[in-house]
Amino acid sequence: MLAGNRGNIVSISEPNFGGTIGATYRESTPWWPAPPRALGEPNVVLVVLDDTGFAHFGCYGSLIDTPNIDRLARGGLMYNSFHTTALCSPSRAAMLTGRNHHSVGMRAISNWNSGFPNMRGSISPSAATIAQVLNADGYATFMLGKWHLAPMEEASAAGPFHNWPLQKGFDRFYGFMDGETDQFYPELAEDNHPVDPPRTPEEGYHLSEDLVDRGIQWISDLKGMIPDKPFFTYLAFGAQHAPHHAPDSYLAKWRGKFDEGYDVLRERVYRRQLELGVIPEGTQLAPRNPGVPAWDDLTENQKKFSARLQEAFAAMLEHTDAQIGRLVDYLESVGEMDNTLFMVCSDNGASQEGGPYGVMNEFSYFNMLIDNVDEVVETRLDDIGTPNGYSNYPWGWAQVGNTPLKWYKQNTYGGGVRDPLVIHYPRGIADRGHIRPQFCHAVDITPTILEVTGATMPDSFAGIPQMPLHGASLVATFGSPSAPNPRSVQYFEQLGHRGIYSDGWKLTTYHVQGRPWEEDVWGLFRLGDDFSECNDLSSQFPEKYQEMLALWWSEAERYGVLPLDDRGIELFAAAPRPGTVHARSIYTYHPPMARIPMQTAPALGGRSWVATADIDVPATGLRGVVFARGGHDLGACVFVKDGEIHFNYNALGRITRVKGPFTPSAGAHVLSVEFDRIGKADANVSILLDGQTVAEGYIPQIVRIMGSSGMTIGYDSHSPMVTDYELPFAFTGTISKIVFEVKSRAVAADQAATQRAEMGKE
């Protein structure tokens, strides 16, 4: 028998249970927690494009067709004074947290950790993301595309994962971890693990389409199951970052459309901007940036190359716009668009990483190599924009994308930090199709989302005290073109370039790396009269100049900008931190293994190294890839085919093949590849079986950065390294272990010096 009245029993699993618990359910009162506050609140879509300048959208004066973004602008608002940090990771960190990039530990790209609080390569736990806040409030949160907000040594299948999207507030993630990827052969991750693309380029694959397909599926699943649950979708395209890739039909449309050259077409964009009212009357067109050759001074082949590079960029942008249109069409078809805050922006100005003449492969820039333009035009012009290309356009076209402004991505002049922002929100914007002139910044995105959704940034999140928001909401500008600026002051700093905005004034400087900071030349501009920062007023207003300079230093100290640091690409070669993936010189792998992303793969670029594999050979049919590092455009691989072993080295199109007979007996063997750097840019390579040389050769050109594609062991799963085989061309033997011993630059240099001396070269 049950005992008598026991009174209310306390729940062990739910101490705050609001009902009563008796001996049986008849003597108890059920209780359920209140539903999430967010049910029925607006959806939010934040679309971020990479390396897209102020003038790249059609509604901002571009000659490139972006009808879907333009449609959003007609139904919403355009901002012509939206600013970013001049670089991708910092801008995205600012957008997602509402705090300044130095303050959250993202001074520059997440690939770097300088050892100072302002550059950790990840977002500080004291700055909760908008995804974390909305998720805790009952939103479904989806992240698609480029993350680039975690240290790259954490981006492998081994993690750690605390800086990956799912641990930063997103329910689902599908995209890539690094700053760029091949759009036809991307290095993809889903949630917390790497995955392969669902199709090949031959089957019609392109990353931008894949991202939108996945986003539509997630939203459809959500709304089919819980119709009242709102979603936050962060769609961060790899476009328009290099490589510029687009389907053939888009490439064909733009053939010959840029043959007049960037000087003529930049003037045309400028005139369109004036007609559209995107820039104020009286705005000057900034002169060509230093180092940009006049179009008429280019050779005919340089013009052909340059125009074709811009065609690929235009095709990619129009294709990206079409994917945005697909998402908008879907939201309209299911009745969600009117209840969605939909924002489209860029993370920085147009890229300067193509140099003065453009590059067939973006990594030419990072390897400080120059294309032979005549050879490219003769043999590879039609590869641009296709799976066989990896291109970036020249400075002249980048400045067209930044019209009417100076400089580019990385710089704190307008060309680096003034970017397009379109906001579409039918429930909150009645004054549609207009331009808003209010100064605003990436840090204002999160406060705007918070106000629209009714969510609040907590003082503490997951037990960690939170720093206050640095941005302010733009909602007041939704209803009035004369609403005051949300904030009066904003500093800028990127790679040593610096700037400060205050109540219509801007002070900025272009910093030359290595030059003493006190020698930087600052320009003072009144933006209301000088949209393009062409008229330096520092000599006319010396007191204002000093006031603004002092304000910069004050804001820099307040927001953790110091210490100043103008290092850039050399940080890729910084000494690894203890406990991270590269805090070793020997990498030992036991297949099978997932693909090893580029930033976590052995650092083979520009160094001497030895790869030693313990293999078991079958009785017949030995073939396949031993390892592949890179892709079709750049990298190295070892494979066996038709009784020969091959070492293929691709230095940005300069291909060297070393091969020899390879018919080992069945059973256990040791295969070694010795790569010895002997000079500034060359190497010797030897292939050995059980200690005996089977092939050797000379590599006349090596690279120090081996592209954005990672490594596979026992197969090739990215873009095929060579045309000799079809993917995955798996190794038919067994690789029980493979060891890469990477020698330091100092060791490699000493060995090279000894070798040259022995050969009588010194």
mmCIF file of C-alpha atoms in Angstrom, residues 53 165 194 247 262 292 384 526 717:
data_model
loop_
_atom_site.group_PDB
_atom_site.id
_atom_site.type_symbol
_atom_site.label_atom_id
_atom_site.label_comp_id
_atom_site.label_asym_id
_atom_site.label_seq_id
_atom_site.Cartn_x
_atom_site.Cartn_y
_atom_site.Cartn_z
ATOM 1 C CA GLY A 53 33.919 47.157 -52.830
ATOM 2 C CA PRO A 165 30.577 27.768 -35.186
ATOM 3 C CA PRO A 194 35.200 17.582 -42.467
ATOM 4 C CA PRO A 247 29.810 28.549 -64.158
ATOM 5 C CA TYR A 262 39.511 50.237 -65.981
ATOM 6 C CA VAL A 292 48.245 51.430 -60.915
ATOM 7 C CA ILE A 384 40.400 31.936 -65.947
ATOM 8 C CA ARG A 526 35.623 66.561 -43.628
ATOM 9 C CA SER A 717 39.949 13.874 -52.733
#
